[in-house]
Short mmCIF file of C-alpha atoms and ligand atoms in Angstrom, two decimals:
data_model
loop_
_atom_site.label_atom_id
_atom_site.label_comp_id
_atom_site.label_asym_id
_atom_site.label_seq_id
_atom_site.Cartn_x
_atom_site.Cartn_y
_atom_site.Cartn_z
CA UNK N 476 60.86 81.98 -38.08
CA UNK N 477 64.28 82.71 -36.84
CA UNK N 478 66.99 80.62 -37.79
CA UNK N 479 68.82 78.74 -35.10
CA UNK N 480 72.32 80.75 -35.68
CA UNK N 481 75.66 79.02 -36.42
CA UNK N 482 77.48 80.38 -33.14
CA UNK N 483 74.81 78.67 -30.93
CA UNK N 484 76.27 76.25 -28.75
CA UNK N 485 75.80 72.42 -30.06
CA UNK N 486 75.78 69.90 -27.45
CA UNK N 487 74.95 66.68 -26.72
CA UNK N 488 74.12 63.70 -28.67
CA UNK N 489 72.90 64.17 -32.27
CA UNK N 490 71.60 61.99 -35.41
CA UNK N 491 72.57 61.17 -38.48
CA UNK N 492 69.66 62.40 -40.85
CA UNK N 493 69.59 60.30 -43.64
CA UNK N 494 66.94 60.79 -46.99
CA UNK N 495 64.47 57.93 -45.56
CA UNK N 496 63.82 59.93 -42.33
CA UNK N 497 63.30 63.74 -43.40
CA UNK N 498 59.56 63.73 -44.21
CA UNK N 499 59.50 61.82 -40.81
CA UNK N 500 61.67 64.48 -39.16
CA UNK N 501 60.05 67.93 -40.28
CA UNK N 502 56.62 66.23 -40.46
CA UNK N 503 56.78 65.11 -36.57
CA UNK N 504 59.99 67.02 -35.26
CA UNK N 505 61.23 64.30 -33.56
CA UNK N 506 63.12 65.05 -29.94
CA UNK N 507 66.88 64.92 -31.43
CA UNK N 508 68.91 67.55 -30.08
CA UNK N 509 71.12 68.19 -33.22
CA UNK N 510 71.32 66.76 -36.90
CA UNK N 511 74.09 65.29 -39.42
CA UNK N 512 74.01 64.99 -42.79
CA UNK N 513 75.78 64.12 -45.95
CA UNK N 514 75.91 67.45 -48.61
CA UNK N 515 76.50 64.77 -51.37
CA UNK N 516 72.83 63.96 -50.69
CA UNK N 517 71.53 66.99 -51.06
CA UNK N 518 73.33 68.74 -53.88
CA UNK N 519 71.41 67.18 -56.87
CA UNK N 520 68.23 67.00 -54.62
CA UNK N 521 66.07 70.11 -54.67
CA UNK N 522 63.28 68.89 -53.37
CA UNK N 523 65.25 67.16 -49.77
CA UNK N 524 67.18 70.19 -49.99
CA UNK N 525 64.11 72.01 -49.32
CA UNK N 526 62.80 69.52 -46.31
CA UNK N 527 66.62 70.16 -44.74
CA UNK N 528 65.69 73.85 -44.88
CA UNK N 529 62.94 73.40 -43.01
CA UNK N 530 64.36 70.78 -40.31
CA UNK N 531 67.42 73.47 -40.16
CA UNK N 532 64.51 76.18 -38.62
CA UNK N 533 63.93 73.46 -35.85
CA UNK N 534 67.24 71.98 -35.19
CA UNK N 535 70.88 72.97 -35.72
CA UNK N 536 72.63 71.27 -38.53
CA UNK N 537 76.23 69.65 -38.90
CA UNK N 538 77.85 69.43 -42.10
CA UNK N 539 79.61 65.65 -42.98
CA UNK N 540 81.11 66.11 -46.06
CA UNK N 541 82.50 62.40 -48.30
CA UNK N 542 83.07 63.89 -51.36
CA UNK N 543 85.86 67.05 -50.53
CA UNK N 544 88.78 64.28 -51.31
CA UNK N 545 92.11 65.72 -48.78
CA UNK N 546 93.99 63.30 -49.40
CA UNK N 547 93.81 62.90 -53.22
CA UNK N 548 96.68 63.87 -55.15
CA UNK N 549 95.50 65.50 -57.84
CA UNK N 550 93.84 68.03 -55.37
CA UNK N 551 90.53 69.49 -53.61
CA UNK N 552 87.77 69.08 -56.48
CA UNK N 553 87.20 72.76 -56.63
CA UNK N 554 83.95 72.91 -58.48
CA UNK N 555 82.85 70.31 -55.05
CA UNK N 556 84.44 72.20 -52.71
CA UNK N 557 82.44 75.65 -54.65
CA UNK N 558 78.86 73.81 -54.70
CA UNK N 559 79.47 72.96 -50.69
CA UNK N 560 80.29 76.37 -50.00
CA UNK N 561 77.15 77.68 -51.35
CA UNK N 562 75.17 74.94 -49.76
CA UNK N 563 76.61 75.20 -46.52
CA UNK N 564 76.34 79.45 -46.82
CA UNK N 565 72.85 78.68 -47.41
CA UNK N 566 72.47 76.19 -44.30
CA UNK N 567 74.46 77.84 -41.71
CA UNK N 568 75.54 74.75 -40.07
CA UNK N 569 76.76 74.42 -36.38
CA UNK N 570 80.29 72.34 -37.87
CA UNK N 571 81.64 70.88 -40.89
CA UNK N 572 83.93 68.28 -41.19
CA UNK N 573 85.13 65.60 -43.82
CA UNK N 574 87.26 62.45 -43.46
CA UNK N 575 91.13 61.65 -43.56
CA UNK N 576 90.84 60.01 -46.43
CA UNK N 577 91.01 59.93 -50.62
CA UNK N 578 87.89 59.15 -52.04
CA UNK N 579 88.45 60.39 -56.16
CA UNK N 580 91.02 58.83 -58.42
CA UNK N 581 91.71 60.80 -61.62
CA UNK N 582 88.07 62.39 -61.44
CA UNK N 583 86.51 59.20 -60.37
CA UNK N 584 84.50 58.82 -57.30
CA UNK N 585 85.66 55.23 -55.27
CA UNK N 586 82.74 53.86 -52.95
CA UNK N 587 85.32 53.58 -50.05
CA UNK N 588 87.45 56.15 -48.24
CA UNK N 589 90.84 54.85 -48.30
CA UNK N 590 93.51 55.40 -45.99
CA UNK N 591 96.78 57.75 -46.43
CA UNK N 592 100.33 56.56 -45.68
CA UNK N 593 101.10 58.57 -42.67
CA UNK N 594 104.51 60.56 -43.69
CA UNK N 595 105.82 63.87 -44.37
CA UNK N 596 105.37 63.95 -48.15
CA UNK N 597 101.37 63.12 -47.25
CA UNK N 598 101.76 65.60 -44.26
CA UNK N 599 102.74 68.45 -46.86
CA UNK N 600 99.75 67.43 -49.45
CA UNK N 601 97.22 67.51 -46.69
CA UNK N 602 98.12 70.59 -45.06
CA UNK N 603 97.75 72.60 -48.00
CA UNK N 604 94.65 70.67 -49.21
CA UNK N 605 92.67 71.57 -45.90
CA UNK N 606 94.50 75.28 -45.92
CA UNK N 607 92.43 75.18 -49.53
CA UNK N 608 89.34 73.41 -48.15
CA UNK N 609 88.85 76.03 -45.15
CA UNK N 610 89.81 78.87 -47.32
CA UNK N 611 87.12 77.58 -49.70
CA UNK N 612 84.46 77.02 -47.37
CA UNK N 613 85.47 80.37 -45.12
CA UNK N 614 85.32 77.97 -41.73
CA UNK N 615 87.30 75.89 -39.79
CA UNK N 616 87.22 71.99 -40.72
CA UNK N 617 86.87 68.93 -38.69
CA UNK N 618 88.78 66.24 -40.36
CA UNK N 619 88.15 62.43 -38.94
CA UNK N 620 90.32 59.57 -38.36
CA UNK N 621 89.53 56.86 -40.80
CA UNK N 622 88.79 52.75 -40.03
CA UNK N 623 91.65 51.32 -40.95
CA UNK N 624 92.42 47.89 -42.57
CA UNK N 625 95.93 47.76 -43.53
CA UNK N 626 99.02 49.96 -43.37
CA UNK N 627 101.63 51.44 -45.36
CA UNK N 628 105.12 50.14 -44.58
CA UNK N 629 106.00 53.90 -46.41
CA UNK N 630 104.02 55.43 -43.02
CA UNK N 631 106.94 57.12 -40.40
CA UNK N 632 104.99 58.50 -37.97
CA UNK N 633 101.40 56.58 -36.43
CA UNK N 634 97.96 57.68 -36.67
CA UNK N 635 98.16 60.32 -33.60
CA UNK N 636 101.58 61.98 -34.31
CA UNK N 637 99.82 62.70 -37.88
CA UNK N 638 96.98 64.37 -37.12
CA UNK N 639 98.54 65.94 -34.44
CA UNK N 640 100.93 67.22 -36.25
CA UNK N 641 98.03 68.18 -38.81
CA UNK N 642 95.94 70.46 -36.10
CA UNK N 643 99.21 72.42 -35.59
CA UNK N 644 100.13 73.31 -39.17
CA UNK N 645 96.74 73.95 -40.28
CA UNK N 646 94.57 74.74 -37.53
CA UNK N 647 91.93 72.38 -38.36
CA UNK N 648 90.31 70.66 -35.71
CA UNK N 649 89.43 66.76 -34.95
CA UNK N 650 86.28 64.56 -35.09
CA UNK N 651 86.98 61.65 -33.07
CA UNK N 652 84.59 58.50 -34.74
CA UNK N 653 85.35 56.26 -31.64
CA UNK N 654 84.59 53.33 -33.28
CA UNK N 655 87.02 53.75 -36.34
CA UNK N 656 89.38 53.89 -33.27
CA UNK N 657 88.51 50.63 -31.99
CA UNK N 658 87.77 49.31 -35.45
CA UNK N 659 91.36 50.27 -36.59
CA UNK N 660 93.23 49.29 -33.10
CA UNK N 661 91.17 45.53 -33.69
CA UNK N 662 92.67 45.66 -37.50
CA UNK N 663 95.66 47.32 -36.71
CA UNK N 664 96.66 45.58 -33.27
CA UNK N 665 97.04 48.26 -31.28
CA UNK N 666 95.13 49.45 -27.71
CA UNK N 667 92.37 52.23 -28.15
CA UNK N 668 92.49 53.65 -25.02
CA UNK N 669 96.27 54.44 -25.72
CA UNK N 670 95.15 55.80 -28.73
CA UNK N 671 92.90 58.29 -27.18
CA UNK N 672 95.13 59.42 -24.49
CA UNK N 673 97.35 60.14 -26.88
CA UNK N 674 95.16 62.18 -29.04
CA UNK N 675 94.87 66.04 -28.73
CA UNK N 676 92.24 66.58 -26.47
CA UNK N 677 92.30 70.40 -26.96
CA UNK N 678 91.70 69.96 -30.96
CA UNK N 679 89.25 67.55 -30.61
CA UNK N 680 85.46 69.02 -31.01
CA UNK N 681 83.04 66.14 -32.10
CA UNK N 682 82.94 62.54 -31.68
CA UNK N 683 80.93 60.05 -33.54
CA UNK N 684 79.79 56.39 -32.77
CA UNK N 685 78.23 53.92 -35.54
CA UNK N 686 78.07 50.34 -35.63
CA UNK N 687 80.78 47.73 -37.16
CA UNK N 688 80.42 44.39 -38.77
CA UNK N 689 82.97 41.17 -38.09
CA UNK N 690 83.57 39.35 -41.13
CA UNK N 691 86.36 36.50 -41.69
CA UNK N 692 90.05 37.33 -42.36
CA UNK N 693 90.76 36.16 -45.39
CA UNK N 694 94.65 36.23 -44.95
CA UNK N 695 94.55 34.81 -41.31
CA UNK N 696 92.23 31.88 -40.64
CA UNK N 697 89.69 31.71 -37.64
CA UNK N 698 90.50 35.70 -36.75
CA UNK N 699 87.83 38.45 -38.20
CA UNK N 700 88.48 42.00 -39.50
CA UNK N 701 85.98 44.69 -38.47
CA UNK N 702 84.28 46.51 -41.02
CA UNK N 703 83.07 49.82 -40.18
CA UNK N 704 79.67 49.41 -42.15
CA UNK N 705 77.55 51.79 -40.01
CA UNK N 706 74.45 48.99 -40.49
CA UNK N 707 74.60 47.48 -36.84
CA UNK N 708 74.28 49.10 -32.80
CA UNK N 709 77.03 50.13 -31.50
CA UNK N 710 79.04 47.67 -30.02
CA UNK N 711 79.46 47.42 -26.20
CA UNK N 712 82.93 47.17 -26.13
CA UNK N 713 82.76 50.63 -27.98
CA UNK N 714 80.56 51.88 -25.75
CA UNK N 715 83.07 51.63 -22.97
CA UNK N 716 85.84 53.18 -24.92
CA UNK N 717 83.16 56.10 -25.82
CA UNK N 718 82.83 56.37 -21.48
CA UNK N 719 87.09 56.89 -21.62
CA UNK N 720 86.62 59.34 -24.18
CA UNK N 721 84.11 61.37 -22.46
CA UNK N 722 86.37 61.74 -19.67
CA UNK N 723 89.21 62.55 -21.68
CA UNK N 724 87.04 65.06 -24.17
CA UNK N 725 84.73 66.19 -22.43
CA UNK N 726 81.12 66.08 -23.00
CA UNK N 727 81.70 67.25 -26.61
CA UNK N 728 78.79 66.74 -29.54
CA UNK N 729 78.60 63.09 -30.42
CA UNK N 730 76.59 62.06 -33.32
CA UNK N 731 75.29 58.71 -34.05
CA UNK N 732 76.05 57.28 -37.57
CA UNK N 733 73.73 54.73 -39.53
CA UNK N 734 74.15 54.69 -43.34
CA UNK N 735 73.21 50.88 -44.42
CA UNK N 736 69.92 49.06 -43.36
CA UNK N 737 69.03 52.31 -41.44
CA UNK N 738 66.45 51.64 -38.69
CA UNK N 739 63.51 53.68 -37.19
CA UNK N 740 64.34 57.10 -36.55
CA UNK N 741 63.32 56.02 -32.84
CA UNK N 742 65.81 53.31 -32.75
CA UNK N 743 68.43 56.13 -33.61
CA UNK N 744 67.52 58.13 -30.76
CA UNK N 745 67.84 55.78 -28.10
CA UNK N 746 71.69 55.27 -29.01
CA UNK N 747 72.24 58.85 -29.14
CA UNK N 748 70.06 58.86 -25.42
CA UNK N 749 72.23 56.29 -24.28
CA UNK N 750 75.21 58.58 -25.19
CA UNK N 751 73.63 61.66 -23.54
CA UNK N 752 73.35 59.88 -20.13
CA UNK N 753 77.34 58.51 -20.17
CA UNK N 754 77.99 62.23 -20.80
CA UNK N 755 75.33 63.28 -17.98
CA UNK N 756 77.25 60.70 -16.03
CA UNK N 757 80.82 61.72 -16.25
CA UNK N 758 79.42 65.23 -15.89
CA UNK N 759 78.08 64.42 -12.70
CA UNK N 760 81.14 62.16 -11.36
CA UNK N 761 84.14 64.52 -12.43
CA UNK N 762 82.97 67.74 -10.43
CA UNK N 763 82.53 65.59 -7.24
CA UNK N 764 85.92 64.18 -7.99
CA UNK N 765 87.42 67.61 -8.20
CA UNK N 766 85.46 68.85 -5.31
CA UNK N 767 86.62 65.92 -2.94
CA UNK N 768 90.39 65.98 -4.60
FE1 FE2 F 1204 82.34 58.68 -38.59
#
């Protein structure tokens, strides 16, 4: 069977495919119209590297990598960044992308993704680090904005100025997780929707949406920190800020994101149908505006 090629046009809302749900997904091809995953799953896993093979025949692929550290240091893990080039030669995915972000320490992998200081030494680091990542992988990378739970007081320039000024230098291009805006604007105290307008919308080419969790602040009594756990819906308040993006975006991919207590595959599809029809929406709306302006 042929395979669904690279250059095909992606669009729409997409899934997260995590391990529980690929027998499910190439046993019953489920109606998703595009697929995410993690390489990190797959690497060590012959056997779901296999079952992604065959879902790949039936659906095209994205490629969300958490292990190709950017902002480390001590550099791009090489011998990662090598083992995701093969795997992604051998999946011919639709996009890759990775997080702005450190996740290893002095050959260490850290559970969490933390957060960069946002100045010009980091600026110089990362731009050669993703020059090195999409030399490696021989395509252009999407690199996210993290959720965000404290700053540096080193930072000199804000979250948008950064990875704007990122896009130019390198070329990459942005994944917009909408709710690590709203998560980090909550944490942060600053407005989303400022956020996004500020963003550049040309650089921009996938958004994501996953659910948060409120716990207590610890250092400020009776006011909660969100924590973007991707084990919950996604919020409503997100949801609205998702709308503004679509109409600053465009109806651009969007994938869905559920890593912890992962529901039915079903209950994963109606978010990402519930995203389809705000994009079907402001489809609809913004050629009658331009018609009647
Ligand atoms: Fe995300």
């Amino acid at each position: 069977m042929k395979m669904i090629s690279s250059d095909q046009e992606v669009g729409g809302a997409g899934v997260g495919l995590r391990l529980p749900h690929i027998h499910e997904v190439v046993e019953t091809r489920p109606p998703a119209r595009w697929l995410e995953i993690h390489p990190e799953n797959f690497l060590a896993n012959p056997h779901a590297t296999e079952l992604l093979l065959e879902a790949r025949r039936h659906y095209p692929v994205s490629v969300h990598t958490v292990g190709i550290s950017i902002g480390s240091a001590a550099g791009v893990d090489r011998t990662h960044l090598r083992r995701v080039r093969a795997f992604v030669d051998g999946l011919d995915p639709c996009l890759v992308s990775g997080h702005l972000a450190w996740s290893t320490h002095q050959g260490e992998y850290l559970n969490d993704l933390v957060p960069l200081p946002y100045d010009e030494e980091t600026l110089r680091l990362l731009t050669e680090h993703i020059d090195e990542v999409q030399d490696g992988l021989g395509r252009a990378y999407l690199v996210e904005n993290p959720a965000s739970y404290f700053g540096f007081t080193s930072s000199t320039m804000n979250e948008v100025e950064f990875l704007s000024e990122l896009t130019e230098r390198t070329g990459c291009r942005l994944l917009c997780d909408v709710s690590n805006v709203y998560v980090s604007a909550h944490n942060m105290g600053y407005d989303p929707y400022e956020y996004i307008d500020r963003l550049p919308a040309q650089s921009v080419g996938e958004l994501h949406l996953g659910g948060f969790t409120a716990e207590p602040d610890e250092a400020l009594p009776g006011a909660e920190i969100l924590v973007d756990t991707h084990a919950a819906f996604v919020a409503e308040p997100v949801w609205a800020l998702y709308d503004y993006a679509v109409r600053k975006f465009g109806a651009i991919p969007t994938l869905i994101e559920w890593d912890d207590e992962i529901p039915s595959f079903a209950t994963l599809l109606a978010e990402a149908i519930r995203a389809d029809q705000i994009m079907a929406r402001r489809a609809a709306v913004e050629p009658a505006r331009a018609a009647a302006g």
